[in-house]
């Protein structure tokens, strides 16, 4: 079974795009494709575009454009041709036969980046799953020789003279996908246990979401450095698309004793492959359990409005569109233009310089603790059920066993405070 080598090396890439009129900003999409190629360790050596009302069924581009691509690829010594559009298996096969060099579409390129960036076992399993599911329908034509194998005894003997290498490869891939599903189910079980433990602590959970390279990891690191526990580690931050893939959870402890869990998630992107969203669904489910979302927006990017729309659509796909959200307009120190207010609850910041952190923390606390009040209670010892309730459903800041009962200092929901007002001090 052949599979593209994802070792990070300098590879000369020729970019190809087809403008069918459906793309809102075709030039920006091609610019982003170049950034993706760079993130994959490639060197962009050329760009070819074509305007078509309907993509060619055989090559996606027109037959004459295929010849132009072949000639230009030879002139610029390109080693790979990267299409901005999703190619059908038959189109991919036909292009490879005509150009005699590796062909990637946008989906395959993003999959390669994810394979390069995956660090944890879960991320590696998820990426492998997505890549195999992408590869399965594209096996036809991937081998130069698909001659039939000789007959054999045993399990293959009932295939007559043998079975095609294609069929063997498909069987291997399907078997591996089944193995990956089992392994991911085990990992997901462990993640669910950790999530239940966090939810049981009654500490609010806040998730950073947004377009890739908007600064989510940078914001997490600045908050961890200021408010995190000494044992908390920072995450990788780099000015690059998809610099981090792994979902990280850190505890943020504020000075006024209003802690929350902060979750850093994988970034979204225009035309994010559906297979990746599906493969990373267990990881992205952390977003669904958040009490508050912080959408991080690179406001210095002239296309940040489109980025916000992509984020909205992705959250809807994850069934997380209903969760309360605030917007952090990051990198507001770059450029000299005025930024409009697109969200009612927002903060402008420059995370790399550490600016806007206090404002962000204040806004987060205002939202996640909006319905909470601080209370001091004295519970008689025969009210064990009430004590257990507050232990489970509130944040206990202090407790003391006194002669006349259990003293608790808690932060609880206003409804609980009203219900048990008789025990308030």
XYZ file of C-alpha atoms in Angstrom:
425
model
C 0.000 0.000 0.000
C 1.571 3.242 -1.125
C 1.174 6.382 0.923
C 2.624 9.840 0.628
C 5.770 10.444 2.693
C 5.092 13.219 5.207
C 8.659 13.875 6.286
C 9.211 17.598 6.535
C 11.538 18.422 3.643
C 11.846 21.212 1.118
C 9.670 20.143 -1.789
C 9.079 22.337 -4.830
C 5.338 22.789 -5.305
C 3.296 24.225 -8.165
C -0.099 25.561 -7.054
C -3.178 25.207 -9.256
C -6.620 26.730 -8.701
C -9.897 26.828 -10.635
C -12.234 29.786 -10.175
C -15.782 28.571 -10.782
C -17.349 31.751 -9.422
C -18.561 29.986 -6.282
C -15.580 31.126 -4.172
C -16.239 34.391 -2.339
C -12.573 35.421 -2.562
C -10.665 33.187 -4.958
C -7.369 35.100 -4.673
C -7.355 34.788 -0.894
C -8.093 31.070 -1.129
C -5.022 30.657 -3.340
C -2.957 32.766 -0.944
C -4.036 30.523 1.906
C -3.134 27.447 -0.160
C 0.387 28.847 -0.425
C 0.530 29.263 3.358
C -0.608 25.669 3.771
C 2.142 24.510 1.411
C 4.724 26.420 3.445
C 3.355 24.892 6.647
C 3.903 21.488 5.025
C 7.572 22.273 4.432
C 7.172 23.024 0.710
C 8.633 25.759 -1.457
C 6.070 27.368 -3.743
C 7.672 27.789 -7.181
C 4.695 28.731 -9.322
C 0.974 29.436 -9.596
C -1.502 28.545 -12.352
C -5.187 29.475 -12.303
C -8.136 28.989 -14.643
C -11.661 30.340 -14.748
C -14.301 27.716 -15.564
C -18.062 27.717 -15.197
C -18.030 23.947 -14.689
C -14.967 21.865 -13.731
C -13.791 19.348 -16.294
C -15.004 15.875 -15.334
C -11.774 14.167 -16.384
C -9.071 16.567 -15.104
C -10.969 19.279 -13.173
C -8.984 21.790 -15.294
C -9.368 21.901 -19.075
C -7.282 19.517 -21.243
C -5.266 22.449 -22.620
C -4.511 23.635 -19.078
C -3.146 20.163 -18.250
C -0.541 20.618 -20.987
C 0.279 24.093 -19.629
C 0.740 22.661 -16.148
C 3.076 19.953 -17.497
C 5.245 22.478 -19.336
C 5.356 25.010 -16.509
C 6.124 22.298 -13.935
C 9.128 21.306 -16.032
C 10.314 24.901 -16.349
C 10.172 25.619 -12.627
C 11.340 22.107 -11.696
C 8.256 21.446 -9.586
C 8.150 18.112 -7.789
C 4.495 18.220 -6.719
C 1.335 19.826 -8.074
C -1.107 21.061 -5.420
C -4.741 21.807 -6.339
C -6.816 24.171 -4.212
C -9.926 22.217 -5.154
C -11.064 18.797 -3.952
C -10.329 16.256 -6.678
C -12.445 13.206 -7.392
C -10.568 9.862 -7.412
C -10.876 9.607 -11.202
C -9.560 13.163 -11.684
C -6.617 12.449 -9.401
C -5.808 9.281 -11.345
C -6.066 10.991 -14.738
C -3.862 13.897 -13.664
C -1.185 11.572 -12.317
C -1.152 9.672 -15.590
C -0.801 12.891 -17.607
C 1.667 14.793 -15.416
C 3.735 11.869 -14.096
C 4.262 13.465 -10.676
C 2.538 13.470 -7.280
C -0.790 15.321 -7.207
C -2.303 16.711 -4.021
C -5.592 18.467 -3.467
C -6.297 20.805 -0.566
C -7.630 17.978 1.591
C -4.526 15.822 1.106
C -2.281 18.803 1.870
C -4.050 19.526 5.161
C -3.881 15.832 6.046
C -0.110 15.916 5.434
C 0.232 18.945 7.730
C -1.748 17.195 10.433
C 0.462 14.109 10.068
C 3.538 16.302 10.556
C 2.139 18.116 13.602
C 0.550 15.211 15.490
C 2.376 14.594 18.762
C 0.106 12.730 21.163
C -1.078 9.178 20.611
C -4.665 10.344 20.185
C -3.773 12.924 17.541
C -1.676 10.415 15.607
C -4.506 7.878 15.632
C -7.035 10.485 14.502
C -4.828 11.682 11.659
C -4.110 8.154 10.486
C -7.832 7.392 10.505
C -8.617 10.464 8.392
C -5.799 9.742 5.925
C -6.854 6.133 5.409
C -10.478 7.121 4.906
C -9.309 9.657 2.318
C -7.072 7.091 0.625
C -9.576 4.237 0.431
C -11.673 5.458 -2.529
C -8.517 6.652 -4.320
C -6.682 3.338 -4.501
C -7.612 2.730 -8.128
C -4.723 3.767 -10.330
C -2.253 4.296 -7.489
C -0.175 1.280 -8.594
C 1.648 0.986 -11.878
C 1.071 -2.741 -11.967
C -2.158 -4.287 -10.744
C -1.595 -7.713 -12.217
C -3.293 -10.652 -10.624
C -1.334 -12.681 -8.115
C -0.794 -16.376 -8.494
C -3.160 -18.809 -6.827
C -2.427 -19.760 -3.231
C -3.637 -22.213 -0.696
C -5.614 -21.135 2.327
C -7.851 -18.100 2.583
C -7.097 -16.824 -0.930
C -7.498 -20.167 -2.725
C -11.198 -19.588 -3.386
C -10.342 -16.505 -5.473
C -9.471 -18.647 -8.488
C -6.168 -17.518 -9.975
C -5.622 -14.967 -7.206
C -6.892 -11.503 -6.317
C -5.773 -8.074 -7.346
C -3.253 -6.107 -5.323
C -5.892 -3.396 -5.209
C -8.246 -5.704 -3.335
C -5.495 -6.663 -0.901
C -4.706 -3.005 -0.238
C -8.370 -2.193 0.310
C -8.642 -5.080 2.747
C -5.540 -3.908 4.638
C -6.876 -0.378 4.906
C -10.319 -1.476 6.091
C -8.705 -3.756 8.682
C -6.482 -0.929 9.910
C -9.447 1.463 10.121
C -11.259 -1.075 12.320
C -8.187 -1.286 14.574
C -7.986 2.501 14.787
C -11.652 2.747 15.764
C -11.035 0.364 18.667
C -7.918 2.220 19.811
C -9.635 5.594 19.577
C -12.587 4.263 21.557
C -10.182 3.346 24.370
C -8.555 6.777 24.276
C -11.960 8.466 24.190
C -13.010 6.498 27.261
C -10.033 7.896 29.158
C -10.854 11.394 27.942
C -14.462 11.003 29.109
C -13.252 10.007 32.578
C -11.061 13.123 32.772
C -13.932 15.285 31.536
C -16.352 13.873 34.125
C -13.782 14.519 36.842
C -13.472 18.158 35.776
C -17.237 18.586 35.521
C -17.646 17.061 38.967
C -15.435 19.781 40.431
C -18.073 22.381 39.426
C -15.297 24.603 38.030
C -16.463 26.333 34.823
C -14.866 25.309 31.541
C -13.863 27.890 28.934
C -12.786 26.842 25.413
C -10.638 28.859 23.015
C -11.918 28.442 19.449
C -11.254 30.138 16.148
C -9.418 30.146 12.859
C -5.986 28.570 12.710
C -3.065 30.883 13.594
C -5.335 33.431 15.275
C -3.346 33.216 18.525
C -5.266 30.725 20.705
C -2.144 28.991 22.014
C -0.461 32.336 22.672
C -3.423 33.486 24.757
C -3.399 30.232 26.715
C 0.332 30.549 27.438
C 0.057 34.159 28.635
C -2.839 33.228 30.946
C -1.012 30.150 32.256
C 2.097 32.232 32.952
C 0.063 34.770 34.943
C -2.672 32.719 36.564
C -1.798 29.058 36.077
C -0.557 26.572 38.612
C 3.209 26.169 38.966
C 3.003 22.655 37.538
C 1.073 23.751 34.429
C 3.066 23.616 31.189
C 2.756 26.018 28.285
C 1.765 24.768 24.833
C 3.537 25.165 21.506
C 2.989 28.548 19.884
C 4.267 29.471 16.430
C 3.258 31.869 13.653
C 2.152 29.036 11.378
C -1.053 27.375 10.247
C -1.932 24.384 12.465
C 1.143 24.759 14.700
C -0.694 22.743 17.370
C -3.250 19.964 17.007
C -3.567 18.549 20.485
C -6.356 19.732 22.762
C -4.848 21.038 26.015
C -6.601 21.806 29.295
C -5.091 24.121 31.925
C -6.379 25.412 35.260
C -6.560 29.208 35.589
C -6.690 30.455 39.187
C -7.635 34.096 39.584
C -6.739 36.264 42.548
C -10.363 36.506 43.710
C -10.658 32.712 43.852
C -12.788 32.261 40.732
C -10.950 29.541 38.835
C -11.870 27.991 35.501
C -10.548 25.338 33.143
C -9.136 26.752 29.906
C -9.219 24.503 26.824
C -7.100 25.116 23.718
C -8.523 23.432 20.614
C -7.328 22.728 17.077
C -7.882 25.668 14.746
C -10.480 25.780 11.998
C -9.873 26.666 8.359
C -11.798 27.310 5.154
C -12.604 24.016 3.412
C -11.564 22.008 6.480
C -11.829 18.378 5.324
C -14.974 16.739 6.649
C -12.945 13.614 7.402
C -10.751 15.584 9.783
C -13.719 17.084 11.606
C -15.147 13.585 11.938
C -11.841 12.036 13.034
C -11.165 14.796 15.583
C -14.761 14.846 16.812
C -13.902 13.192 20.146
C -11.240 15.846 20.762
C -13.430 18.721 19.595
C -16.230 17.509 21.866
C -14.427 19.394 24.639
C -15.965 22.464 23.001
C -19.478 21.067 23.395
C -19.042 20.742 27.169
C -17.740 24.284 27.642
C -19.695 26.816 29.681
C -18.260 29.635 27.577
C -16.488 29.919 24.219
C -13.814 32.527 23.529
C -13.542 33.028 19.781
C -10.030 34.272 19.026
C -9.907 36.400 15.875
C -6.794 37.674 14.098
C -8.210 41.125 13.546
C -5.080 42.218 11.653
C -6.044 39.850 8.824
C -8.177 41.642 6.240
C -10.301 38.483 5.888
C -11.117 38.121 9.571
C -14.859 38.440 8.889
C -14.704 35.316 6.693
C -12.708 33.579 9.427
C -15.449 34.341 11.926
C -18.052 32.913 9.558
C -16.008 29.712 9.084
C -15.780 29.399 12.864
C -19.536 29.858 13.204
C -20.235 27.177 10.615
C -17.788 24.713 12.191
C -19.279 25.232 15.650
C -22.729 24.580 14.212
C -21.412 21.329 12.725
C -20.095 20.370 16.170
C -23.482 21.155 17.784
C -21.825 23.915 19.796
C -23.434 26.937 18.166
C -25.731 27.539 21.157
C -22.967 27.975 23.749
C -22.445 31.562 25.012
C -19.472 33.250 23.348
C -17.234 36.276 23.713
C -14.856 37.453 21.010
C -11.174 38.244 21.567
C -9.920 40.429 18.726
C -6.241 39.488 18.849
C -3.233 41.165 17.160
C -4.985 44.518 17.401
C -1.560 46.175 17.722
C -0.775 45.312 14.093
C -1.836 47.778 11.443
C -3.238 51.273 11.826
C -6.842 50.856 10.772
C -9.947 51.174 12.906
C -11.603 47.886 13.832
C -15.411 47.797 14.000
C -17.240 46.094 16.832
C -18.747 42.939 15.401
C -19.681 41.282 18.692
C -21.543 42.629 21.697
C -19.196 40.941 24.159
C -15.639 41.514 22.992
C -12.144 42.551 24.007
C -9.250 43.885 21.935
C -5.865 42.440 22.782
C -2.304 41.728 21.664
C -1.540 38.365 23.230
C 2.070 38.189 22.041
C 2.806 41.410 23.951
C 0.689 40.354 26.922
C -1.821 43.166 26.377
C -5.519 42.758 27.139
C -5.172 39.767 29.473
C -6.765 41.478 32.474
C -9.707 42.606 30.344
C -10.159 39.086 28.965
C -10.036 37.491 32.427
C -12.555 40.013 33.773
C -14.964 39.343 30.899
C -14.639 35.562 31.296
C -15.340 35.722 35.032
C -18.270 38.041 34.466
C -19.837 35.478 32.137
C -19.116 32.142 33.815
C -19.870 33.427 37.311
C -22.807 35.648 36.357
C -25.320 33.547 38.269
C -23.092 32.839 41.294
C -22.976 34.488 44.716
C -20.558 34.091 47.628
C -22.178 32.626 50.753
C -21.248 31.644 54.307
C -23.310 28.779 55.720
C -23.566 26.901 58.999
C -25.137 23.476 58.428
C -26.311 21.360 61.398
C -24.702 17.936 61.435
C -28.084 16.278 60.850
C -28.280 18.074 57.476
C -25.740 15.859 55.759
C -27.732 15.811 52.516
C -27.543 19.616 52.261
C -23.815 19.551 52.976
C -23.299 16.927 50.253
C -25.308 19.007 47.824
C -23.115 22.080 48.317
C -19.971 19.962 48.115
C -21.126 18.660 44.736
C -22.849 21.694 43.206
C -20.798 24.661 44.409
C -17.217 25.801 44.763
C -16.106 25.370 48.357
C -13.526 27.966 49.363
C -13.333 27.027 53.042
C -14.852 24.537 55.470
C -14.609 24.126 59.237
C -16.130 21.626 61.649
C -17.562 23.606 64.569
C -19.422 22.550 67.685
C -22.788 23.642 66.311
C -22.330 22.418 62.726
C -20.324 22.466 59.524
C -19.213 25.912 58.409
C -18.873 26.409 54.652
C -17.728 29.364 52.605
C -18.859 28.740 49.041
C -19.587 30.269 45.684
C -22.894 28.837 44.531
C -25.688 29.529 42.109
C -28.114 32.232 43.207
C -31.041 29.771 43.145
C -29.256 27.480 45.641
C -28.520 30.459 47.890
C -32.207 31.407 47.934
C -33.319 27.819 48.532
C -31.076 27.316 51.576
C -31.212 30.851 52.930
C -32.110 29.583 56.427
C -28.529 28.297 56.845
C -26.856 31.550 55.775
C -24.750 33.535 58.217
